[in-house]
Short mmCIF file of C-alpha atoms and ligand atoms in Angstrom, two decimals:
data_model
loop_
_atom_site.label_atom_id
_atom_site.label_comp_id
_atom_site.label_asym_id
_atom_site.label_seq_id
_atom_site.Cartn_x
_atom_site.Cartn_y
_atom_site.Cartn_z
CA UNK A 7 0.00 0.00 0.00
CA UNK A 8 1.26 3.51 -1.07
CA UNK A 9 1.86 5.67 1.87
CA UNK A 10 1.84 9.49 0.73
CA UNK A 11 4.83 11.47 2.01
CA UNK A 12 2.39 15.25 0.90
CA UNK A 13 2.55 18.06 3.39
CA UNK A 14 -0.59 19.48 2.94
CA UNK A 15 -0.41 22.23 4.79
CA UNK A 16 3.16 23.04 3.62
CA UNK A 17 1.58 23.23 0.37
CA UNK A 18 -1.29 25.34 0.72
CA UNK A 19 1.29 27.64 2.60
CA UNK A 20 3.56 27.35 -0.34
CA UNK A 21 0.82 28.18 -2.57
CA UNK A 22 -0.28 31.69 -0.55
CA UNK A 23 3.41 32.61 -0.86
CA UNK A 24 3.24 32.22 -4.47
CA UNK A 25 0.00 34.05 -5.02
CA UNK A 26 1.15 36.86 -3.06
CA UNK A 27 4.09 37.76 -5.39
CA UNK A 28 2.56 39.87 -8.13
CA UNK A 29 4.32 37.82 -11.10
CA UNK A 30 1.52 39.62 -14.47
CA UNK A 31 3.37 38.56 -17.38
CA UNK A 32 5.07 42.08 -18.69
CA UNK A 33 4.63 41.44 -22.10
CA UNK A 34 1.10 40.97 -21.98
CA UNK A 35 0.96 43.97 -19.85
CA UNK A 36 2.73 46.61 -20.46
CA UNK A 37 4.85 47.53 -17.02
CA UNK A 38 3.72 44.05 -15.42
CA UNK A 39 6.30 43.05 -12.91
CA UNK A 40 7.25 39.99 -14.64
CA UNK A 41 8.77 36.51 -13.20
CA UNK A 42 12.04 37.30 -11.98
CA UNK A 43 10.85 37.37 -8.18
CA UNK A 44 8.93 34.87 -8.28
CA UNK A 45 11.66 32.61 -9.97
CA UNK A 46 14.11 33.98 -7.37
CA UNK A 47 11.48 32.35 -4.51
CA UNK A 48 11.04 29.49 -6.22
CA UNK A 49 14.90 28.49 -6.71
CA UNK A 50 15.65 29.18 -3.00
CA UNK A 51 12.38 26.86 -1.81
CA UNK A 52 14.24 24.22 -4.05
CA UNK A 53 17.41 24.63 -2.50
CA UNK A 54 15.82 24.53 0.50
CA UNK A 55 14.55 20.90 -0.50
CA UNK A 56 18.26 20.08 -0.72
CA UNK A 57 18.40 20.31 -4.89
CA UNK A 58 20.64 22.16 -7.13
CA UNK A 59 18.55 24.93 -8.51
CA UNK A 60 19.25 28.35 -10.18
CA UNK A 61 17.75 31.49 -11.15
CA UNK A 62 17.75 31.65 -15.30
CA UNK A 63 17.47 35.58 -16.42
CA UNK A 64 16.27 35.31 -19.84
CA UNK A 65 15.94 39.22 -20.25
CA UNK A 66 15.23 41.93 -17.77
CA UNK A 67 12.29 41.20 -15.67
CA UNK A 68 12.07 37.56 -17.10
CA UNK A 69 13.78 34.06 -15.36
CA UNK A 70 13.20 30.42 -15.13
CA UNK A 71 13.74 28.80 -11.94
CA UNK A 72 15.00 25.11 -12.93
CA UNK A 73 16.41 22.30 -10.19
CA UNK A 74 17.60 18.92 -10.32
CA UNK A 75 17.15 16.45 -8.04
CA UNK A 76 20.19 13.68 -9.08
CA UNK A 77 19.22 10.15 -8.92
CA UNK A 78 21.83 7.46 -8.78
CA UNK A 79 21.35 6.71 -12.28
CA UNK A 80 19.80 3.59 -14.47
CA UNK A 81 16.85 5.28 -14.22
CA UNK A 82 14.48 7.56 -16.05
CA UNK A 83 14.28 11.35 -16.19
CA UNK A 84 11.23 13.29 -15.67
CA UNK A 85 10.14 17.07 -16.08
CA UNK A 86 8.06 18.41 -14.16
CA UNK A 87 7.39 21.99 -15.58
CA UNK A 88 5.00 24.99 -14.71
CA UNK A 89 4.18 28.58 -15.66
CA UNK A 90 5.73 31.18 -12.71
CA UNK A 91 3.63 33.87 -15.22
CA UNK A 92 -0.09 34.93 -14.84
CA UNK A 93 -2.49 37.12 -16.92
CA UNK A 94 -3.41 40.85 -15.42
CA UNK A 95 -6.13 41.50 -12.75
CA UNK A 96 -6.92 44.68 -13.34
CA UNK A 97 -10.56 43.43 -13.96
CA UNK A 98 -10.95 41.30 -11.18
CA UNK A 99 -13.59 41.81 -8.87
CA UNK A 100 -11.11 39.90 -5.98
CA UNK A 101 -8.39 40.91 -4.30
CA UNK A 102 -5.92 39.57 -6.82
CA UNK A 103 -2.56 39.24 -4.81
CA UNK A 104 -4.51 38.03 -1.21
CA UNK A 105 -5.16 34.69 -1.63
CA UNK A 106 -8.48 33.86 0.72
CA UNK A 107 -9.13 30.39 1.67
CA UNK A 108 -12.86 29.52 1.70
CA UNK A 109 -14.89 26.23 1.46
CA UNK A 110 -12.15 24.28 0.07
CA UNK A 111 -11.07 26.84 -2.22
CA UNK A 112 -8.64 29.24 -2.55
CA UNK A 113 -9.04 32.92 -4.70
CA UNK A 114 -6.68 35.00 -6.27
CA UNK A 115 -4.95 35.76 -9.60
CA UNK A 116 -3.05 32.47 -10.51
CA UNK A 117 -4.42 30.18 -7.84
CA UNK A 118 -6.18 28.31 -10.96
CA UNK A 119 -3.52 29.39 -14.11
CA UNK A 120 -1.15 27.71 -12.25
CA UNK A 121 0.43 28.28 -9.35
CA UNK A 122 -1.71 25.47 -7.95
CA UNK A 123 -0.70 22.95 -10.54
CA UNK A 124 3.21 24.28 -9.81
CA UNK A 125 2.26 23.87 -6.08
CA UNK A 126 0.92 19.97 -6.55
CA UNK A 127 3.91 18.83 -8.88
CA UNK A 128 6.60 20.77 -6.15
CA UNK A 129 4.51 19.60 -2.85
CA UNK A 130 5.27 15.83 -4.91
CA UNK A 131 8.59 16.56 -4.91
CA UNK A 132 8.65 17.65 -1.60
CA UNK A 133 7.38 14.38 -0.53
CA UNK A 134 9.48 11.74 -2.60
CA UNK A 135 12.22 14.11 -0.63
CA UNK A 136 10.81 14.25 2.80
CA UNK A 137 10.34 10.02 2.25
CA UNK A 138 14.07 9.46 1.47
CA UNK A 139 13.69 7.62 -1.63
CA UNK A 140 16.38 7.14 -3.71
CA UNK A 141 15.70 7.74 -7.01
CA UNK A 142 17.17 6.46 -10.05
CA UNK A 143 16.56 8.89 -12.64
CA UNK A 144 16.68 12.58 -12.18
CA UNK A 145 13.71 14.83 -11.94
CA UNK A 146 13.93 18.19 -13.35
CA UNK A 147 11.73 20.95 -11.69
CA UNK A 148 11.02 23.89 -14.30
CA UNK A 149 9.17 27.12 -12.51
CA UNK A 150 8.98 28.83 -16.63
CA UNK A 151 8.06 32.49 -17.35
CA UNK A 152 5.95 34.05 -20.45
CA UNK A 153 3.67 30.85 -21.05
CA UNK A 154 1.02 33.38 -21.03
CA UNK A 155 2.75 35.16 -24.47
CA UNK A 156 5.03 33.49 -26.35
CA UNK A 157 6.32 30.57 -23.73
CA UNK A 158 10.10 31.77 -23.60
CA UNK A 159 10.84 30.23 -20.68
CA UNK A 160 10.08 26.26 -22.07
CA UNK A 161 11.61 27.37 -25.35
CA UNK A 162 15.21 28.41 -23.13
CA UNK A 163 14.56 25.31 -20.83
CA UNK A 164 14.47 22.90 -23.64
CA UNK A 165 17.04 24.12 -25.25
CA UNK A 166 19.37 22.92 -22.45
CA UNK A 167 17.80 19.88 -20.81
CA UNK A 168 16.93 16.44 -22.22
CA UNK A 169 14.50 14.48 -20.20
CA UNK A 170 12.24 10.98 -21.27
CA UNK A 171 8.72 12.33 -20.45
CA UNK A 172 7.38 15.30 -18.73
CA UNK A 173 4.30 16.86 -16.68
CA UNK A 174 3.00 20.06 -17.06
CA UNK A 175 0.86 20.75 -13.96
CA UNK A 176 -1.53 22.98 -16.13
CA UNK A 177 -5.34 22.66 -14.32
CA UNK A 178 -6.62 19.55 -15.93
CA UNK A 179 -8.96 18.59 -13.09
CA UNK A 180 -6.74 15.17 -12.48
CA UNK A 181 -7.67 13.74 -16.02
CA UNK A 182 -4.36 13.55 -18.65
CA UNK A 183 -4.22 16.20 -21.29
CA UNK A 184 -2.56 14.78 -24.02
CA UNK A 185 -3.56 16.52 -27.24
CA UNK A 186 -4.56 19.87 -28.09
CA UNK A 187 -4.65 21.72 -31.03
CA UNK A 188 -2.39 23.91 -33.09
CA UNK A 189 -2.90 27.21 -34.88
CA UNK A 190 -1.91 29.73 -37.55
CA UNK A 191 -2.58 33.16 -37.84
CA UNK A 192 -2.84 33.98 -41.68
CA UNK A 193 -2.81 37.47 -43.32
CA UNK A 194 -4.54 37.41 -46.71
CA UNK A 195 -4.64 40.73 -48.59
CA UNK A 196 -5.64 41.67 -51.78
CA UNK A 197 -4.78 44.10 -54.37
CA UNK A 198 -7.27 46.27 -55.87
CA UNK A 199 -6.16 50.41 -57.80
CA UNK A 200 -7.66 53.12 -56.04
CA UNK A 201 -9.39 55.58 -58.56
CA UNK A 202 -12.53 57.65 -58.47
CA UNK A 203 -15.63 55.82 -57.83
CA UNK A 204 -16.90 56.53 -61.25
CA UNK A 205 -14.24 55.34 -62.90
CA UNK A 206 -15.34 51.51 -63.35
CA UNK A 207 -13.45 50.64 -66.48
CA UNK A 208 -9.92 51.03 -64.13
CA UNK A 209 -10.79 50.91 -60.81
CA UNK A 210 -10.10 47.36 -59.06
CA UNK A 211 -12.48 46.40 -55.67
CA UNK A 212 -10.24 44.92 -53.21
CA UNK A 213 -13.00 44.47 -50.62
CA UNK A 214 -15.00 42.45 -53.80
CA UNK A 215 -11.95 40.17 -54.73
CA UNK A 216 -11.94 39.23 -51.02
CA UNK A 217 -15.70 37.98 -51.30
CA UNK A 218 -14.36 34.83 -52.93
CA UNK A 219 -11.55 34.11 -50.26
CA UNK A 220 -14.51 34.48 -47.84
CA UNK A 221 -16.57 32.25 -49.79
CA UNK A 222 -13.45 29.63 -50.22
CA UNK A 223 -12.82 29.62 -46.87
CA UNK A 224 -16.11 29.09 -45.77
CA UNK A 225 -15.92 25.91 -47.76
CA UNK A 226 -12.43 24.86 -46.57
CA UNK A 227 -14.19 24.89 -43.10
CA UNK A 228 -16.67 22.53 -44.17
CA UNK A 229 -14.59 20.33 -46.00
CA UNK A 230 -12.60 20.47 -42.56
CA UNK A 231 -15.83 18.95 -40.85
CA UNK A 232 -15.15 15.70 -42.51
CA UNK A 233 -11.85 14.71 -40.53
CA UNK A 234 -12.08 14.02 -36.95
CA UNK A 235 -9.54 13.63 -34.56
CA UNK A 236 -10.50 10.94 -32.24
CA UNK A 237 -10.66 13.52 -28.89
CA UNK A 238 -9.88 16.56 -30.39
CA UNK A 239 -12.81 16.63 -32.87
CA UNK A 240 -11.78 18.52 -36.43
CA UNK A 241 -9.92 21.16 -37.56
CA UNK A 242 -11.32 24.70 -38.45
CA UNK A 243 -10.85 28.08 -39.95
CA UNK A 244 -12.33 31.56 -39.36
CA UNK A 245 -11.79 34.95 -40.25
CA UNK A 246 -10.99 37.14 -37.31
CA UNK A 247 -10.05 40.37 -38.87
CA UNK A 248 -11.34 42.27 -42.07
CA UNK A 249 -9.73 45.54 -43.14
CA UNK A 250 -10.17 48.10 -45.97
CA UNK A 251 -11.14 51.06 -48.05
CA UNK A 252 -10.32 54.69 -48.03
CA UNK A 253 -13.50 56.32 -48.50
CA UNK A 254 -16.86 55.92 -49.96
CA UNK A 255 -16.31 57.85 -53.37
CA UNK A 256 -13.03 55.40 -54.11
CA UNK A 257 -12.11 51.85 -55.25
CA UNK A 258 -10.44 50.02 -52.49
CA UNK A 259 -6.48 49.53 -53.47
CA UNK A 260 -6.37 46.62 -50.76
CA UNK A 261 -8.05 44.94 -47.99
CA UNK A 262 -6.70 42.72 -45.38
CA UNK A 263 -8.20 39.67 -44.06
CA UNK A 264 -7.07 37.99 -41.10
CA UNK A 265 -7.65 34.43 -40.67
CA UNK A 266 -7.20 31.53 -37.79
CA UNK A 267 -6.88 28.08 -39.10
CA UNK A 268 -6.94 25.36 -35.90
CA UNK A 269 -5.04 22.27 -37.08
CA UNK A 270 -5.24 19.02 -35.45
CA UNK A 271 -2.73 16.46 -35.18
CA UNK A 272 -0.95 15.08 -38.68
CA UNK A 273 -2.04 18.54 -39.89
CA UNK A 274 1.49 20.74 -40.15
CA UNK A 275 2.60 24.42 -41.16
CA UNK A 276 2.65 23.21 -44.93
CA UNK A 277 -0.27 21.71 -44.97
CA UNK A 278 -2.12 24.78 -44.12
CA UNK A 279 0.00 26.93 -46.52
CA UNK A 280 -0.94 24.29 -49.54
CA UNK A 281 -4.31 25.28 -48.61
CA UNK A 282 -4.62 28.82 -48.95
CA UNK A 283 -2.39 28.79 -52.32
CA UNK A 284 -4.97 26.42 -53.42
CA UNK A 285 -7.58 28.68 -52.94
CA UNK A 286 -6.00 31.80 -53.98
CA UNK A 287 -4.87 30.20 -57.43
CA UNK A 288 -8.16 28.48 -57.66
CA UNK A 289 -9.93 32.48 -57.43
CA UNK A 290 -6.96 33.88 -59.92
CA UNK A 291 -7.40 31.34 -62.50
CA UNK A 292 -10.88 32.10 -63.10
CA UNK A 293 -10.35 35.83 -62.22
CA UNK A 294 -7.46 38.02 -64.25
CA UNK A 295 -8.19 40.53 -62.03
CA UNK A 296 -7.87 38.89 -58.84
CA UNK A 297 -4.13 39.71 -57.03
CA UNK A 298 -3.83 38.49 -53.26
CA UNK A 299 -1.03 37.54 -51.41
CA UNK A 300 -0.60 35.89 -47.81
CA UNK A 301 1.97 35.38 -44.99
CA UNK A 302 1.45 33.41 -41.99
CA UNK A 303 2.51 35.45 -39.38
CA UNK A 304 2.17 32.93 -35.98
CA UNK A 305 2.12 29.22 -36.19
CA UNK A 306 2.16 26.73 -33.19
CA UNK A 307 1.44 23.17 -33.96
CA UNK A 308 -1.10 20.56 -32.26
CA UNK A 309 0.28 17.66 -30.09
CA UNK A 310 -0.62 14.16 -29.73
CA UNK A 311 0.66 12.00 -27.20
CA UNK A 312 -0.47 8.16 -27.81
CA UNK A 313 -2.41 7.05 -24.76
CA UNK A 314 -0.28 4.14 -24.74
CA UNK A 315 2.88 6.39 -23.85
CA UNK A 316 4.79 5.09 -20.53
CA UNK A 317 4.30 8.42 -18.92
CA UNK A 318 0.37 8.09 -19.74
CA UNK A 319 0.14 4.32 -18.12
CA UNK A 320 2.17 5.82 -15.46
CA UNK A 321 -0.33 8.42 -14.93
CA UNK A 322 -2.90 5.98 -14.81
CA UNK A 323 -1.60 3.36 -12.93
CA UNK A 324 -0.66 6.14 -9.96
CA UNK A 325 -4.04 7.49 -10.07
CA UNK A 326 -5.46 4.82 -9.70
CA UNK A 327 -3.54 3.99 -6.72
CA UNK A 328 -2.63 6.94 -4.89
CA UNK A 329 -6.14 9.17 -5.33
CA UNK A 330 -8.53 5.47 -6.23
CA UNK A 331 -9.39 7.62 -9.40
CA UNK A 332 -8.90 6.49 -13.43
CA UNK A 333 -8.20 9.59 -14.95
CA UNK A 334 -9.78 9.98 -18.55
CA UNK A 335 -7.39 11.05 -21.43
CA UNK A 336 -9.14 14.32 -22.62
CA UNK A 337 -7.82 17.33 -25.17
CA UNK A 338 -7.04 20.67 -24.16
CA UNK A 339 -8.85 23.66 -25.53
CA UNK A 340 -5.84 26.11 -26.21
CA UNK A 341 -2.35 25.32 -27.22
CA UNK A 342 -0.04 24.44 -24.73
CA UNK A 343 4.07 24.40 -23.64
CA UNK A 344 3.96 20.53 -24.07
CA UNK A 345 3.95 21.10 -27.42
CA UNK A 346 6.97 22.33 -27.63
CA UNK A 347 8.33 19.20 -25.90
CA UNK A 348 6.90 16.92 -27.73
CA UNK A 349 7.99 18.42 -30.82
CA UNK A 350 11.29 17.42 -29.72
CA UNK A 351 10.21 13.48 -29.26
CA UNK A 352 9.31 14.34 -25.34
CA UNK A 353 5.95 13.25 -24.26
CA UNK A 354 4.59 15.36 -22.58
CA UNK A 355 1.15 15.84 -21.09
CA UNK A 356 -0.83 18.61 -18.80
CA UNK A 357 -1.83 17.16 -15.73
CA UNK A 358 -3.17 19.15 -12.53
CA UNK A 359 -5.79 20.48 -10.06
CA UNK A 360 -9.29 21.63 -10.46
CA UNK A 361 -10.80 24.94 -10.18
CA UNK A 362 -12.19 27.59 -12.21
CA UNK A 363 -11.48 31.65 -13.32
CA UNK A 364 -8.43 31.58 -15.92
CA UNK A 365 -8.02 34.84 -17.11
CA UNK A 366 -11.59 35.44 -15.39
CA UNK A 367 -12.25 37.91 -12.50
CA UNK A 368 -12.83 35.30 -10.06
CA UNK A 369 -10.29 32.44 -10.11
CA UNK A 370 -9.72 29.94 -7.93
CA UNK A 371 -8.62 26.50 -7.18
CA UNK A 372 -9.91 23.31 -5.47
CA UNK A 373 -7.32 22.56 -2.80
CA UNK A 374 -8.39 18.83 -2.30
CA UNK A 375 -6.94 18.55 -5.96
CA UNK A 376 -4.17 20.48 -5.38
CA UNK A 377 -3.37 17.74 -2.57
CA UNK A 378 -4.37 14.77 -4.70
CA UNK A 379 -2.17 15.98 -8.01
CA UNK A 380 0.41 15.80 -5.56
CA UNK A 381 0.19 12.06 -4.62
CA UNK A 382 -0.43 11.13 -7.97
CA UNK A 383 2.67 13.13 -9.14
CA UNK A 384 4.55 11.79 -5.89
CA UNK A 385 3.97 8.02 -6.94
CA UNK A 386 5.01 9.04 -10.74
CA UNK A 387 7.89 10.34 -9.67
CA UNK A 388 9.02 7.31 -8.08
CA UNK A 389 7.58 5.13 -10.45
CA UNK A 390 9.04 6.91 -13.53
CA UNK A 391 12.28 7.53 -12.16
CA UNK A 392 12.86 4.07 -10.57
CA UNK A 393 14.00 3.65 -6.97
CA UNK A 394 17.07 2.18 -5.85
ZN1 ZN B 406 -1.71 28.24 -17.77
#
């Protein structure tokens, strides 16, 4: 029988201290204070656990905090990452930076989006080191700025660390995330010669030519319908963002259309620029007239981690064990850092508390989950990384 080694009170603790430091994402808002205190806190608690850990400054105002705790070897090595990075609260109708315990709960800005899921993967940590196991493989403990933006803080971490699987303690109410989507932001614009609105024989309508990119990409959405990723459900394509025309008594001379395409899994950055040259040539060859060109200007591909994956059956097999729970394998919503793992050949799969209020004006998280992430994580840990 599986004794857990979690401090629960050391970890809601743990989790108040985090909360309290004001750690908005600066490039999402302008003059936020960014993650470097935060990352600062969260390397000395490591070292305080007895691990090697360090302060990475990425740029002013931005750091990792990243620690190691050695195994003897033989064994496997596991990540165990989270954001240190949270959204703004100017909108919140709580006090963002006091968390307040209530019913099981506990408020403020990050409690949810993550510092809870940080909290449950480090409070596991805390435990496999408080239960003097000797682990085989090492465990790498990644406290990451900016996944909010642009995820700098994975993309720095991965460049310098190799591990065989890795948990992202992302909310995922103790069910795996495996797979999520990708996306691609796509400017379309086309071409049209600004003259006086009487002058039909030369002037060119930009805003018309776009009618049949609107109408193709309508289409593409529906013919998008037809393939289904087992959880993830298809692909699609919008248009966010429509631009153009000087003034009523002139032809257009160009109009911008801003698309998002969602890809699913096998779907990749070509794929969706086959696509829209398809459909622009498609429109030209029928239309002389018709001049467009595109850029995509942000891409992030989807992810797909087989359920079959050892770190998944871990997952399982700990769950079921530690918390008496079989956690289902779901898909995430939004895109996620363990993409950027797995593009590397990591698996790598969000796994973490319950609650509710990302980016909301009320956010908080179950602490019961908090607590029972923790024991699943703790028995992972051990069972990933092999005990001597
Ligand atoms: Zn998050």
């Amino acid at each position: 029988m599986f004794k857990s080694c979690v401090d629960e009170k050391a970890a809601t603790e743990l989790l108040k201290a985090l909360v309290k430091i004001d750690s908005v994402n600066p490039t999402l808002v302008p003059g936020a204070k960014g993650e470097e205190e935060i990352a600062e806190y969260v390397a000395n608690w490591l070292r305080g656990l007895g691990l090697k850990a360090k302060v990475d400054k990425i740029e002013a105002k931005r750091a990792n905090a990243v620690g190691t705790l050695k195994g003897v070897g033989g064994g496997k090595s596991l990540m165990l990452n989270g954001h240190i990075d949270t959204v703004g609260y100017d909108y919140m109708t709580i006090d963002p930076l006091k968390p307040v315990v209530k019913e099981g709960r506990m408020y403020g800005r990050g409690t949810f989006d993550m510092k809870g899921g940080l909290v449950a993967s480090l409070a596991a940590l805390k435990a496999v080191v408080d239960s003097g196991t000797q682990l085989k493989g090492d465990v790498v403990v990644a406290g990451v700025c900016d996944e909010e933006f642009a995820s700098i803080g994975t993309e720095r971490v991965m460049e310098k660390t190799r591990v065989d699987a890795a948990i992202i303690g992302e909310p995922s109410a103790l069910q795996i995330e495996r797979c999520h989507k990708g996306f691609a932001w796509i400017d379309v614009e086309t071409k049209g010669l600004a003259t006086h609105g009487s002058m039909w024989e030369t002037g060119v309508d930009a805003i018309a030519k776009m009618g049949n990119v609107l109408t193709g990409l309508e289409a593409i959405g529906v013919k998008l319908q037809k393939k289904k990723h087992p959880v993830l459900g298809p692909a699609s394509v919008h248009a966010g963002i429509i631009k153009g025309g000087l003034e009523l008594s002139t032809y257009p001379d160009k109009c911008l259309l801003q698309i998002e395409r969602r890809t699913i899994p096998g779907e990749e950055r070509k794929d969706v620029e086959a696509e829209v040259e398809a459909l622009l040539k498609g429109i030209a060859d029928k239309d002389l007239k018709f001049k467009a060109s595109y850029e995509i200007t942000f891409y992030r591909g989807p992810m797909d981690v087989p359920e079959t994956a050892d770190i998944c059956q871990t997952i399982v097999a700990c769950s079921k064990e530690a918390i008496k729970l079989t956690p289902a394998f779901i898909g995430g919503s939004g895109w996620m850092d363990t993409q950027i793992m797995w593009e590397k050949g990591i698996p790598a799969v969000a796994y973490g508390p319950a609650g509710e209020g990302a980016h909301a004006a009320v956010e908080w998280v179950d602490l019961d989950s908090v607590v029972d992430a923790a024991k699943v994580q703790e028995l992972v840990i051990r069972r990933f990384c092999g005990e001597k």
